[in-house]
Tab-separated table of C-alpha atoms in Angstrom:
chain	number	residue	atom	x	y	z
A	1	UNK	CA	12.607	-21.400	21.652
A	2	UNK	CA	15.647	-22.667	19.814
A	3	UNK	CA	18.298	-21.759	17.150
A	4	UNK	CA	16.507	-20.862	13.748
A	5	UNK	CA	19.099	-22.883	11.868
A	6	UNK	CA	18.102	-25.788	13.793
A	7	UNK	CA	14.349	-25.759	12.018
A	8	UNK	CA	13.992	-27.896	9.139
A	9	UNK	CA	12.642	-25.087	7.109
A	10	UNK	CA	15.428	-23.288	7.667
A	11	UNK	CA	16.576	-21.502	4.015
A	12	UNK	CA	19.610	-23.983	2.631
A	13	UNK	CA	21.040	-21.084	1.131
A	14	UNK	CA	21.328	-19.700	4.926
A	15	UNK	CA	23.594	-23.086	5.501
A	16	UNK	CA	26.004	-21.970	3.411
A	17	UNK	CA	29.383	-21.206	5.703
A	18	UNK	CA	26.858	-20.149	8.262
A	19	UNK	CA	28.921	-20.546	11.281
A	20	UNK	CA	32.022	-19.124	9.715
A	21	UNK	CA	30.187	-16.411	8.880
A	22	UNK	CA	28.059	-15.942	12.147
A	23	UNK	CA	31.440	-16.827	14.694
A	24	UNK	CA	33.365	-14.026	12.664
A	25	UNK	CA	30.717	-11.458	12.627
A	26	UNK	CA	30.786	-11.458	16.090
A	27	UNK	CA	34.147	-10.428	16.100
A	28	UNK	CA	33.632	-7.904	13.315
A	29	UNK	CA	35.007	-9.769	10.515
A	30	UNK	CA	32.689	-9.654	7.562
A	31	UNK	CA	34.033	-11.879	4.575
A	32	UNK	CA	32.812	-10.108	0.650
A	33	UNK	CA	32.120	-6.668	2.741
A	34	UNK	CA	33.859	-3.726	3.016
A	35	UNK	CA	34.728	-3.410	6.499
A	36	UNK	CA	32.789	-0.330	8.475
A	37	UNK	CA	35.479	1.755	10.591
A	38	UNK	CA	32.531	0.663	13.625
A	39	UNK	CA	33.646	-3.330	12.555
A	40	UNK	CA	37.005	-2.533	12.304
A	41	UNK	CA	37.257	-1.026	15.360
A	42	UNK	CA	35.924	-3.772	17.053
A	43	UNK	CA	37.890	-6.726	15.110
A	44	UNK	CA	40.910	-4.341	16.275
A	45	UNK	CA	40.065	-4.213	19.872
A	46	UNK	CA	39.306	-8.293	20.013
A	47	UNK	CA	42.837	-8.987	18.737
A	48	UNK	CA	44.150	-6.833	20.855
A	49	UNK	CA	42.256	-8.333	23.345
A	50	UNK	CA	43.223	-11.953	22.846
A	51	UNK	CA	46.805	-10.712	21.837
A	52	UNK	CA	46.552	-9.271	25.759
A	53	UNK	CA	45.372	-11.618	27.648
A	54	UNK	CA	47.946	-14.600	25.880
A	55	UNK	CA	50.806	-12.274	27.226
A	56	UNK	CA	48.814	-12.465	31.069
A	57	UNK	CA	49.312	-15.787	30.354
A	58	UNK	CA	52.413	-16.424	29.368
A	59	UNK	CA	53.700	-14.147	32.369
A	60	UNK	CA	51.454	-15.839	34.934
A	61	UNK	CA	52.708	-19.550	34.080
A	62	UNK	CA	56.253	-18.260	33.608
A	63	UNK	CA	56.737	-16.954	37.204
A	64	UNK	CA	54.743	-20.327	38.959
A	65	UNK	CA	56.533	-22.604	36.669
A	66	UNK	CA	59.110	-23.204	39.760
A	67	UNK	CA	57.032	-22.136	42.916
A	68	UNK	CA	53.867	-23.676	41.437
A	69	UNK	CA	54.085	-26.123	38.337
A	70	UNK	CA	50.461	-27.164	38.410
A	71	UNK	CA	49.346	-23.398	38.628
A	72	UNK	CA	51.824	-22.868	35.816
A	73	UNK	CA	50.442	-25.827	33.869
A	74	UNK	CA	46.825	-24.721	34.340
A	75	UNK	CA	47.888	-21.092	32.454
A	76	UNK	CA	50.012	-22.422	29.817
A	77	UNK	CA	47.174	-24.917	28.475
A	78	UNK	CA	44.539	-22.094	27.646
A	79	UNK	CA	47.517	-20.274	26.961
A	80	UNK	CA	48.064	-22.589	23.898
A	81	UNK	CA	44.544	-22.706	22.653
A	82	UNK	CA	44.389	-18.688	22.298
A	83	UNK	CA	47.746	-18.195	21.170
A	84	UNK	CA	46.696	-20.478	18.072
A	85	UNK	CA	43.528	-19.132	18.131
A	86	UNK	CA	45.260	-15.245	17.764
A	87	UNK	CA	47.398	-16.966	14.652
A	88	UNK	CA	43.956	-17.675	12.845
A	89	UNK	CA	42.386	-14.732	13.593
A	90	UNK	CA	45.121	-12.756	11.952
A	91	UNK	CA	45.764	-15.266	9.161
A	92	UNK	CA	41.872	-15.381	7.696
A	93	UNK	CA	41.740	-11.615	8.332
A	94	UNK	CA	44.946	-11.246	6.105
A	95	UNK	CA	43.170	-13.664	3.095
A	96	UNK	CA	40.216	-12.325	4.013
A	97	UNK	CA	39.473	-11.674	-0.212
A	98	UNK	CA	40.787	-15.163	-0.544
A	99	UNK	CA	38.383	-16.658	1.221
A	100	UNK	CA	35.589	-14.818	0.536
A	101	UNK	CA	36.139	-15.382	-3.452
A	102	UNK	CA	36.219	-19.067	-2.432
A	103	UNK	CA	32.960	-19.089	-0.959
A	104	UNK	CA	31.316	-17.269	-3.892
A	105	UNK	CA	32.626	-19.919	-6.175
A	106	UNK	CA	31.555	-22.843	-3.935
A	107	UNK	CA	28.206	-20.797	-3.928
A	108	UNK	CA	27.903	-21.001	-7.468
A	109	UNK	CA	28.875	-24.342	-8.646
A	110	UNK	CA	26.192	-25.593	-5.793
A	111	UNK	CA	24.142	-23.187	-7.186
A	112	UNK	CA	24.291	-25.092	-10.753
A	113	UNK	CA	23.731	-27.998	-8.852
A	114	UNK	CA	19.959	-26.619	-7.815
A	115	UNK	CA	19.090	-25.761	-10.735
A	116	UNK	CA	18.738	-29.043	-11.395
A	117	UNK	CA	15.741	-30.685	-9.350
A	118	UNK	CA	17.308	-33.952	-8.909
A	119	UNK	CA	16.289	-35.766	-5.536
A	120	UNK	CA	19.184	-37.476	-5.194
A	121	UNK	CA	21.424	-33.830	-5.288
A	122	UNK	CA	18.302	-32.673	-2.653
A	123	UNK	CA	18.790	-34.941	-0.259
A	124	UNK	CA	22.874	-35.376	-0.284
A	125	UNK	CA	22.671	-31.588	-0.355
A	126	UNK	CA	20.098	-31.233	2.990
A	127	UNK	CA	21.963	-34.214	4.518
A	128	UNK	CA	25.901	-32.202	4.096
A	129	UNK	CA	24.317	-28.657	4.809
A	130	UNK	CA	22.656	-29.732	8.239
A	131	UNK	CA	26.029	-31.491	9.526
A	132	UNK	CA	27.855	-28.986	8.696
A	133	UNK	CA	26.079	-26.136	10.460
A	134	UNK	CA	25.037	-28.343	13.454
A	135	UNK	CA	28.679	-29.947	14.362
A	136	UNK	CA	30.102	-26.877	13.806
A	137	UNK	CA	27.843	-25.117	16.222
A	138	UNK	CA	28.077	-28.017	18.721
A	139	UNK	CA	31.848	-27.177	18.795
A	140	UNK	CA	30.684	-23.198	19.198
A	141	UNK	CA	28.529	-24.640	22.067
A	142	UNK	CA	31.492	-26.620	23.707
A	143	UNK	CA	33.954	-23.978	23.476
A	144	UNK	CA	31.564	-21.454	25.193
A	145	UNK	CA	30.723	-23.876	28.046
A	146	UNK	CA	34.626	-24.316	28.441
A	147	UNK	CA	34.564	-19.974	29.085
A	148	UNK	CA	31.767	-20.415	31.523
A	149	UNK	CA	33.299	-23.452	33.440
A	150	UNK	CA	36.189	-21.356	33.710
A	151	UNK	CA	34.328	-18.496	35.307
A	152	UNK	CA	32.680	-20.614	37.473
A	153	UNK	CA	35.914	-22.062	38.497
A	154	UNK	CA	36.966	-18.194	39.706
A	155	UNK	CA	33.477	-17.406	41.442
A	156	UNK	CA	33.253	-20.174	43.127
A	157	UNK	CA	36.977	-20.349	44.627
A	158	UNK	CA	36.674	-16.690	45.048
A	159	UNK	CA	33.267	-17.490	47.129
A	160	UNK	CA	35.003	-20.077	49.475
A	161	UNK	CA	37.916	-17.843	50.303
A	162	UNK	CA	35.673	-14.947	51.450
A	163	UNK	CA	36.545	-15.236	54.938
A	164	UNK	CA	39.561	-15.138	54.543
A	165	UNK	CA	42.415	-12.728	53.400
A	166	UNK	CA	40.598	-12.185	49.917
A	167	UNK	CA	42.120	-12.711	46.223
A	168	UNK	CA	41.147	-11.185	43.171
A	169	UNK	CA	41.271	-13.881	40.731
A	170	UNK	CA	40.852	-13.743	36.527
A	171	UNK	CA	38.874	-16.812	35.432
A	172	UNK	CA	41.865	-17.828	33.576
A	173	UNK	CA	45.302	-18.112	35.391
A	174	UNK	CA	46.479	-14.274	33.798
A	175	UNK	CA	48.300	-11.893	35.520
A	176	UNK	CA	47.476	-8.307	35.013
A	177	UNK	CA	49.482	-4.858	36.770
A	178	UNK	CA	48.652	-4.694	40.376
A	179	UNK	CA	45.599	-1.822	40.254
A	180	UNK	CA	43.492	-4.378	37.550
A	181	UNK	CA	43.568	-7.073	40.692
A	182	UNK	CA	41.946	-4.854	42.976
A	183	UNK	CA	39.344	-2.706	43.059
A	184	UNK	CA	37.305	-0.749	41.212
A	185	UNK	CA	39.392	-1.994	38.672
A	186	UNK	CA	38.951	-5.866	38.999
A	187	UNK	CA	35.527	-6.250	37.927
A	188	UNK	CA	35.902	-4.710	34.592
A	189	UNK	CA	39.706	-6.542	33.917
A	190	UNK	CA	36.885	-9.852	34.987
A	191	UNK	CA	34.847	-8.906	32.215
A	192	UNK	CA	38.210	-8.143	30.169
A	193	UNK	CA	39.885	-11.719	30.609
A	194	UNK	CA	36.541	-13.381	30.885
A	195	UNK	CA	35.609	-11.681	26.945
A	196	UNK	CA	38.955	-13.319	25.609
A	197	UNK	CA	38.263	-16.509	26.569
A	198	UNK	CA	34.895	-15.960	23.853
A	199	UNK	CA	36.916	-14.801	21.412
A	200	UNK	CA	38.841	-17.408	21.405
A	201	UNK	CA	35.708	-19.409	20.613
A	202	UNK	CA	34.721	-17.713	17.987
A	203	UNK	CA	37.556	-17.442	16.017
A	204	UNK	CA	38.104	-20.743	16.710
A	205	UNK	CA	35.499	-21.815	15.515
A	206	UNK	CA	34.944	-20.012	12.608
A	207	UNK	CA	38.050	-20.965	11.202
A	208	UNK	CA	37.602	-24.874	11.824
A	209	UNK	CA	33.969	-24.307	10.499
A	210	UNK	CA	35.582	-23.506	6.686
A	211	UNK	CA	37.538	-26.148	6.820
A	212	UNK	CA	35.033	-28.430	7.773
A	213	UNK	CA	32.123	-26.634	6.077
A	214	UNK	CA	34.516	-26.876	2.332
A	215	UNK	CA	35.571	-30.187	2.778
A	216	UNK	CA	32.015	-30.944	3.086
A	217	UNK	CA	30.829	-28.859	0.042
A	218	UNK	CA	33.663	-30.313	-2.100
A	219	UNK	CA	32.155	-33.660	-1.002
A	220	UNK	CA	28.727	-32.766	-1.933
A	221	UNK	CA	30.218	-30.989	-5.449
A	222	UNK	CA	31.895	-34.857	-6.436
A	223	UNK	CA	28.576	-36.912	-4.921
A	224	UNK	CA	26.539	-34.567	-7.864
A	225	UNK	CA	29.616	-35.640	-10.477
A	226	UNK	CA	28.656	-39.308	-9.358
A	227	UNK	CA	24.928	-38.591	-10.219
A	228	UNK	CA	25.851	-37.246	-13.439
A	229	UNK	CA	28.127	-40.007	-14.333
A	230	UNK	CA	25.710	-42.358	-14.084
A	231	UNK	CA	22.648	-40.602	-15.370
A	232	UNK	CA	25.697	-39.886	-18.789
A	233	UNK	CA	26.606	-43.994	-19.156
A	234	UNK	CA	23.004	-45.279	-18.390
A	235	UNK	CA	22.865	-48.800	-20.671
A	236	UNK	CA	22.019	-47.701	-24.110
A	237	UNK	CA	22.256	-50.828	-27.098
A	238	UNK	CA	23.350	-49.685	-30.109
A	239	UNK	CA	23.853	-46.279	-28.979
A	240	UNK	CA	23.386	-44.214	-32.569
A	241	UNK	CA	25.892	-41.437	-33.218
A	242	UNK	CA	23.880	-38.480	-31.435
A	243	UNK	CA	23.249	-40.277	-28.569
A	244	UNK	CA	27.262	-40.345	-28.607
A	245	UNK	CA	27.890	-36.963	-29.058
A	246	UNK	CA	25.700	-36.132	-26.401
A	247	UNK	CA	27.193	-38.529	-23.794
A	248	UNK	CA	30.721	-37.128	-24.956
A	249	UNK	CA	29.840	-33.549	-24.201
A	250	UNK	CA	28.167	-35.069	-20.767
A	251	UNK	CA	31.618	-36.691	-20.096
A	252	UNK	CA	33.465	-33.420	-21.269
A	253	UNK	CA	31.282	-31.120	-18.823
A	254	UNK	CA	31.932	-33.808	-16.053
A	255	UNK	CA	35.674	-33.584	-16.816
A	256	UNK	CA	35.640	-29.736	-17.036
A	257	UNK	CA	33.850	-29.552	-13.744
A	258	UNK	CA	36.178	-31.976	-11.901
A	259	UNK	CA	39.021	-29.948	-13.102
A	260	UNK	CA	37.822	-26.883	-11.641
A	261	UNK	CA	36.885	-28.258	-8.162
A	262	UNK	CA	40.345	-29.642	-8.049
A	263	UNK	CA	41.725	-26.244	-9.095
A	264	UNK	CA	39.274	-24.847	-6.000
A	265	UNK	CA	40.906	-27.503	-3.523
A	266	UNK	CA	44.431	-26.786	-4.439
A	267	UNK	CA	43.360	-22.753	-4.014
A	268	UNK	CA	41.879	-23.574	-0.389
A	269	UNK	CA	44.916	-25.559	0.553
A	270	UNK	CA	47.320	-22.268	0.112
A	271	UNK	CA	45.049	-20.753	2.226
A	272	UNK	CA	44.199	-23.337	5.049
A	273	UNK	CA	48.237	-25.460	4.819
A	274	UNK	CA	49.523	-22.829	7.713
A	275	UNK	CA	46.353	-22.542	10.179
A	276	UNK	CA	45.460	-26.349	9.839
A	277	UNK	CA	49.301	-27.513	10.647
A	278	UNK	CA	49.886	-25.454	13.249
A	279	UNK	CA	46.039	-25.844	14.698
A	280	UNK	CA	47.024	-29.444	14.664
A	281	UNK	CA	50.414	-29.463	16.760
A	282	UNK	CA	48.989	-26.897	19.054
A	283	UNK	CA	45.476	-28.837	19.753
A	284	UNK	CA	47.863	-32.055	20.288
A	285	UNK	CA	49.708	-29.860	23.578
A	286	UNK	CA	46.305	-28.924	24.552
A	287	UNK	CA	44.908	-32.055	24.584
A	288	UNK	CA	47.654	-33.524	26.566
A	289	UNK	CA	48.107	-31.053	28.948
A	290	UNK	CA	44.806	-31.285	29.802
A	291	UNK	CA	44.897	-34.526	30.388
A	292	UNK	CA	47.709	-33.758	32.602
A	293	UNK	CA	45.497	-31.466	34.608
A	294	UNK	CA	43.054	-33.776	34.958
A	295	UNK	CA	45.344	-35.894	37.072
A	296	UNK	CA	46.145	-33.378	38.687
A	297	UNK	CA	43.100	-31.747	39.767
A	298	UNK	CA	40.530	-33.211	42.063
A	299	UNK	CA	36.471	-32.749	42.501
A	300	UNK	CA	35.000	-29.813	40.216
A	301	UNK	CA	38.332	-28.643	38.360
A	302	UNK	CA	38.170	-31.857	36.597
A	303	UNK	CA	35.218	-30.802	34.963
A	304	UNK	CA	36.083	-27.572	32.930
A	305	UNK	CA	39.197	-29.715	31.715
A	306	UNK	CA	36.933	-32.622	31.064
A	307	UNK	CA	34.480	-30.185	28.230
A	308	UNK	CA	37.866	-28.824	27.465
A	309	UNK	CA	39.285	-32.046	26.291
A	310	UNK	CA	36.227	-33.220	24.411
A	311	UNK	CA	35.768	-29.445	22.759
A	312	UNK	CA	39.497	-29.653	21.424
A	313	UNK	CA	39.254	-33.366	20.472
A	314	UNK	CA	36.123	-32.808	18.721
A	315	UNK	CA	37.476	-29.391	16.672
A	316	UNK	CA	40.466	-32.028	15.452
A	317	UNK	CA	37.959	-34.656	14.437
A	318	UNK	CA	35.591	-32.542	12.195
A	319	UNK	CA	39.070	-31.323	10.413
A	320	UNK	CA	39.516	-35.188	9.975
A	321	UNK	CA	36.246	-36.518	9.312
A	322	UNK	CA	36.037	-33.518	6.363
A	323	UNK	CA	39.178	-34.686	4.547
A	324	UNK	CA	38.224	-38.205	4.709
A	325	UNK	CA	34.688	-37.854	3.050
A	326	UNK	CA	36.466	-34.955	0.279
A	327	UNK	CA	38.960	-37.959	-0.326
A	328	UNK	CA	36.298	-40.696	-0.376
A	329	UNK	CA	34.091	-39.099	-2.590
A	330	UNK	CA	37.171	-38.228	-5.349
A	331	UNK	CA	38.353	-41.552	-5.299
A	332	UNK	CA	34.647	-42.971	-5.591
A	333	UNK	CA	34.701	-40.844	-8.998
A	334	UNK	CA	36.265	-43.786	-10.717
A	335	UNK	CA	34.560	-46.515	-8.956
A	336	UNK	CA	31.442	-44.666	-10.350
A	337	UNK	CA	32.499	-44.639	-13.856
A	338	UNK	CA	34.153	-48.179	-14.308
A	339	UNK	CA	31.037	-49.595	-12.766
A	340	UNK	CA	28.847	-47.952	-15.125
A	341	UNK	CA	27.892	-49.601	-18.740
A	342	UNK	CA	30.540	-47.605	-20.347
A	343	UNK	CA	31.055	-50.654	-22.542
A	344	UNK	CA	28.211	-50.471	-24.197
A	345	UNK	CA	29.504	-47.025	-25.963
A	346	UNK	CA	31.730	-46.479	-28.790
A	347	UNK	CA	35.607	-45.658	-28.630
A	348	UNK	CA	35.268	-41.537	-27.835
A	349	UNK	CA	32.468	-41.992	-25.093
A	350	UNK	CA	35.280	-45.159	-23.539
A	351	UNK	CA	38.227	-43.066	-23.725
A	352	UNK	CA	36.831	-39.964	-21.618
A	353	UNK	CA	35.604	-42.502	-19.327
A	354	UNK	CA	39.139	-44.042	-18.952
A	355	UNK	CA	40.417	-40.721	-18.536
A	356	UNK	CA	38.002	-39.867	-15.574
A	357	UNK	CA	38.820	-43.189	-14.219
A	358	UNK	CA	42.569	-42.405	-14.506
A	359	UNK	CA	41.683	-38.980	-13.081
A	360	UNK	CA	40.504	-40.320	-9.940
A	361	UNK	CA	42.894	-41.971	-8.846
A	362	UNK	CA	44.524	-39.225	-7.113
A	363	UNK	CA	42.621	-38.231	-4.557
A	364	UNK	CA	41.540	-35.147	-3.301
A	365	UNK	CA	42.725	-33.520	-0.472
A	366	UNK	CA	44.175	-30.472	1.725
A	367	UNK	CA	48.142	-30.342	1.565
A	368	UNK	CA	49.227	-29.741	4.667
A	369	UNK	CA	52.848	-29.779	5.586
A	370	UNK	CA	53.649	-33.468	6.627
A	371	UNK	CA	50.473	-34.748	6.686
A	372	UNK	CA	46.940	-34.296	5.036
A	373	UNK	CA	43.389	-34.508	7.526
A	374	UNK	CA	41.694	-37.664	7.910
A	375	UNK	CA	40.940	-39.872	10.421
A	376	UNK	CA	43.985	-42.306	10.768
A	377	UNK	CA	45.793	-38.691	11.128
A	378	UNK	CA	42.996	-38.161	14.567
A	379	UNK	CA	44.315	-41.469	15.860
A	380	UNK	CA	47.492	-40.698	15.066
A	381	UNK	CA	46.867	-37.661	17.174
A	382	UNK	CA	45.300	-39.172	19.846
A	383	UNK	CA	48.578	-41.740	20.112
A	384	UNK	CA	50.516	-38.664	20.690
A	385	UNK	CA	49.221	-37.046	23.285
A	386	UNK	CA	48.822	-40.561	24.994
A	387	UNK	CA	52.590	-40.385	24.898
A	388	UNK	CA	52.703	-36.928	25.866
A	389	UNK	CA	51.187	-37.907	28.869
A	390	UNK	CA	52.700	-40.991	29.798
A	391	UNK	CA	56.522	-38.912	29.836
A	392	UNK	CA	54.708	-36.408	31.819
A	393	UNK	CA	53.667	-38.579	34.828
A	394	UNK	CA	56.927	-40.500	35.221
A	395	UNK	CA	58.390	-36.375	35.296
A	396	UNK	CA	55.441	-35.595	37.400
């Protein structure tokens, strides 16, 4: 047995912003739905949840930050990842119309793109649907490992200190009032913490899934211009004046369609500027304080801060990966048309062409404040946290 979406007669049409809207559901965010008062109780009691257990957090590495730095260090890096991951919860539940209008209208231009039958849109559309949904749920896969590394981290320490003067411990370094750290409280404040540590992978998740998923669909939107650029300025000699008129509405349809993605992009980037930037500097502290806990740890802790790493580096690199091919595939636009026989066509059919040309040479992508996703941004990233680190071990 294995994931349905992972069958290659899985529905496309299932594809669409499926782990956005699977990692949400879960937390009872529905996006086009009216919310039940049975999901909205539920997406209530997960941010209150996650809200909760960041403040456990905070207070644990607060009072070990002198006594204990590396306990303090090993509560304030989750502590970043969930305190982020609270910010994007409430942020797509607050343009939660926003986004769901967006992924009606991605919906339907790709649904004009079906209609269709062209192998080349089949394929590109398969190939972008499937890498979508599968790196996003490998990141959904990571991220839950990471909660169940943690809990074996507890469990087992918990197991070797049985002899001896015993200590309730939450899988993540949180500290609760007195009664949830003993029992018959502790087991169900376990369960508590343990359930945050999931929520922060799914909204997570979800969140980074849209970005990645839209940069992707945009991509796959300007690949079908491409096609239809082409298939407009095949060679024609002695093209006769319908054959002009035709190619000129062709050109005009391209030109009207281009517009509107680029209309869409500039929509998405109101909506995704805040939770992208401020995903970014937080998953650069994460990344280097885990680092910094690797050196610090020995034997088996170095493992849940190993998948850690990797889950956080990986979330960064799908944001980067999906601006790069949005960008690639605008500024390809032009290459398209000026390698195309547009010569061969009389002065109206050359002057739209020019003016797609001139078109693409702005590029598309996500403003985000100070920078926009792609991957010299990830090595920028990367760089940073190197340095992070480096100042950190000559403190250390």
């Amino acid at each position: 047995m294995y994931p349905r979406f992972l069958d290659p007669n899985y529905p496309l049409a299932k594809h669409l912003f499926f782990v956005t809207r699977y990692s949400f559901g879960l937390l009872g965010l529905r996006f086009g739905k009216e919310l039940s008062w049975l999901h909205l109780s539920w997406l209530v009691f997960n941010f209150v949840n996650l809200a909760h257990c960041c403040q456990a957090e905070f207070v644990f590495g607060w009072l070990h930050l002198r006594t204990s730095p590396v306990d303090a260090m090993d509560a304030f890096c989750p502590l970043a990842c969930s305190f982020t991951t609270l910010f994007k919860l409430g942020w797509m539940w607050w343009r939660r119309h926003e986004v769901a209008d967006l992924m009606e209208r991605i919906r339907l231009l790709i649904g004009k793109q079906e209609k269709r039958e062209d192998s080349r849109r089949n394929v590109a559309q398969r190939s972008y649907y499937l890498m979508v949904t599968r790196c996003g749920m490998l990141v959904f896969t990571l991220g839950s490992i990471t909660t169940g590394a943690f809990v074996l981290r507890s469990l087992w320490e918990m197991w070797v200190r049985r002899h001896q003067e015993f200590k309730f411990d939450m899988p993540f370094r949180m500290l609760f009032h007195d009664f949830a750290h003993r029992m018959p409280w502790f087991p169900v404040f376990y369960l508590y913490s343990t359930w945050s540590g999931q929520v922060t992978v799914y909204a997570f998740v979800g969140t980074d899934g849209f970005f990645f998923g839209f940069t992707l669909y945009i991509a796959f939107l300007l690949q079908a211009l491409r096609y239809d650029i082409q298939d407009a300025l095949k060679p024609v000699k002695d093209p006769s004046v319908r054959e002009s008129n035709i190619c000129c509405q062709r050109l005009e349809d391209i030109v009207d369609r281009h517009n509107e993605i680029e209309q869409i992009v500039k929509e998405f980037s109101g909506i995704m500027a805040a939770p992208t930037f401020v995903h970014f500097v937080s998953a650069s502290l994460v990344i280097a304080t885990s680092v910094i806990d690797i050196l610090l740890y020995s034997g088996y802790n170095i493992i849940r801060y190993v998948v850690y790493t990797f889950t956080v580096s990986s979330a960064i690199f799908l944001y980067c990966y999906g601006g790069t091919e949005m960008s690639t595939e605008s500024l390809s636009l032009g290459e398209t048309a000026y390698s195309c026989a547009w010569y061969t066509w009389d002065r109206e059919v050359r002057r739209r062409v020019f003016l797609i040309i001139l078109r693409a040479q702005r590029p598309m992508t996500v403003r985000v404040p100070f920078f926009a996703p792609s991957l010299p941004v990830f090595t920028s990233v990367i760089k940073f946290t190197g340095s992070i680190v480096a100042l950190a071990k000559t403190i250390l």
